[in-house]
XYZ file of C-alpha atoms in Angstrom:
154
model
C 15.196 3.583 5.204
C 16.762 4.938 2.012
C 18.563 2.393 -0.162
C 20.579 4.611 -2.520
C 22.140 1.581 -4.218
C 18.714 -0.022 -4.868
C 20.398 -3.345 -4.190
C 19.519 -4.259 -0.597
C 17.528 -7.450 -0.239
C 14.586 -7.936 2.071
C 16.853 -9.941 4.402
C 19.329 -7.011 4.518
C 16.573 -4.512 5.310
C 15.242 -6.501 8.253
C 18.524 -5.781 10.076
C 18.407 -1.996 9.490
C 17.291 0.774 11.856
C 14.189 2.698 10.770
C 13.172 6.246 11.740
C 9.664 6.734 13.113
C 7.254 8.804 11.015
C 5.517 11.355 13.224
C 4.095 13.504 10.381
C 1.455 11.131 8.994
C 1.753 11.593 5.232
C 4.899 10.398 3.507
C 6.364 12.468 0.645
C 10.013 12.051 -0.304
C 10.017 14.141 -3.493
C 12.201 13.027 -6.402
C 14.880 10.501 -5.457
C 17.036 8.119 -7.392
C 16.891 5.438 -4.718
C 14.582 2.822 -3.265
C 12.761 3.628 -0.043
C 11.795 1.069 2.566
C 9.032 1.565 5.127
C 8.342 -0.646 8.121
C 4.870 -0.848 9.687
C 3.827 -2.642 12.844
C 0.119 -3.406 13.026
C -2.073 -4.709 15.827
C -5.673 -5.608 14.985
C -7.765 -4.398 17.928
C -11.081 -4.760 16.065
C -13.375 -7.720 15.606
C -12.782 -7.667 11.840
C -10.471 -10.449 10.661
C -7.512 -9.203 8.645
C -8.455 -11.303 5.636
C -11.122 -8.629 5.181
C -8.622 -5.711 5.097
C -6.825 -3.992 2.230
C -3.629 -1.957 2.271
C -4.186 0.850 -0.266
C -1.629 3.123 -1.948
C -3.477 6.084 -3.476
C -0.702 7.054 -5.875
C -0.805 4.581 -8.775
C 2.011 6.369 -10.670
C 4.639 4.660 -8.499
C 6.759 2.357 -10.675
C 7.302 -0.428 -8.172
C 5.797 -1.177 -4.773
C 6.671 -4.414 -3.020
C 5.065 -5.354 0.259
C 6.338 -8.090 2.562
C 3.626 -9.269 4.970
C 4.450 -11.282 8.078
C 2.482 -14.499 8.526
C 1.615 -16.410 11.718
C 4.608 -18.689 11.272
C 6.977 -15.673 11.206
C 7.700 -15.988 7.488
C 6.901 -13.230 5.006
C 4.988 -13.292 1.737
C 5.784 -10.803 -1.017
C 3.221 -8.951 -3.127
C 3.914 -6.439 -5.893
C 2.243 -3.530 -7.605
C 3.125 -0.480 -9.655
C 2.602 1.140 -13.019
C 5.391 -0.890 -14.658
C 3.659 -4.171 -13.802
C 0.575 -5.723 -15.437
C -2.731 -4.521 -13.993
C -4.110 -8.062 -13.358
C -1.495 -8.791 -10.660
C -3.330 -6.430 -8.290
C -5.339 -8.194 -5.621
C -8.463 -6.218 -6.607
C -9.218 -4.500 -9.942
C -8.957 -0.853 -8.869
C -7.184 2.269 -10.045
C -5.173 2.395 -6.809
C -2.475 -0.062 -5.828
C -3.954 -2.471 -3.314
C -2.810 -5.458 -1.312
C -5.046 -7.940 0.467
C -3.930 -8.496 4.061
C -4.412 -12.046 5.298
C -3.799 -12.710 8.978
C -5.852 -13.459 12.080
C -7.624 -11.173 14.547
C -5.780 -10.198 17.730
C -2.454 -10.753 16.026
C 0.306 -8.191 15.853
C 2.413 -8.333 12.726
C 4.943 -6.340 10.767
C 5.067 -5.537 7.099
C 7.747 -3.873 5.017
C 7.188 -1.793 1.895
C 9.759 -1.112 -0.806
C 8.983 1.820 -3.113
C 10.853 2.858 -6.211
C 9.789 5.311 -8.905
C 10.991 7.756 -11.529
C 8.150 10.087 -10.490
C 7.810 11.828 -7.146
C 7.840 9.451 -4.189
C 4.553 10.513 -2.673
C 3.128 7.677 -0.668
C -0.459 8.244 0.543
C -1.399 4.873 1.978
C -3.672 3.325 4.573
C -5.162 0.077 5.796
C -8.942 -0.282 5.772
C -11.672 -2.939 5.833
C -12.579 -4.317 2.409
C -16.226 -3.205 2.645
C -15.165 0.391 3.447
C -12.725 0.348 0.522
C -15.454 -0.668 -1.941
C -18.076 1.741 -0.533
C -15.652 4.659 -0.753
C -14.616 3.631 -4.271
C -18.230 3.382 -5.502
C -19.090 6.736 -3.924
C -16.084 8.406 -5.580
C -16.946 6.897 -8.961
C -20.564 8.006 -8.607
C -19.496 11.606 -7.852
C -17.018 11.622 -10.748
C -19.623 10.222 -13.132
C -22.188 12.788 -11.985
C -19.729 15.645 -12.419
C -18.722 14.626 -15.938
C -22.341 13.837 -16.851
C -23.366 17.375 -15.905
C -20.448 18.787 -17.915
C -21.508 16.818 -20.988
C -25.101 18.064 -20.636
C -23.861 21.670 -20.377
C -21.841 21.329 -23.571
């Protein structure tokens, strides 16, 4: 949902109609508005959700707010973005990340509000914490190897 006024509250957004994304990746280009996304999740694995992380692989976004539904039906709010202090992230990582805390076999909904002066590209996914850290260490190892070889060649 596009909030061109940037003034809608979370309570207002919950009453709005959302379009379904059938393309996979989300890229809205440059916009002078706030965008809201709504995700419905069902954990069909044996991994509890307290061991999952919602990752946004575009850290240049100015403001990302995520509202995560809890068992009691209430929502908790978490924030990230390049205009906010780095230590507020759930895990110290170059990507925006949000720890998901809910039980197995529970369906829940979360809303995401994105606002930025840069392009509104939104590559994001939900993955187990151990996969997140393995992938991150592998990527850092490859980057370090690449730059190490470059330094040796110079």
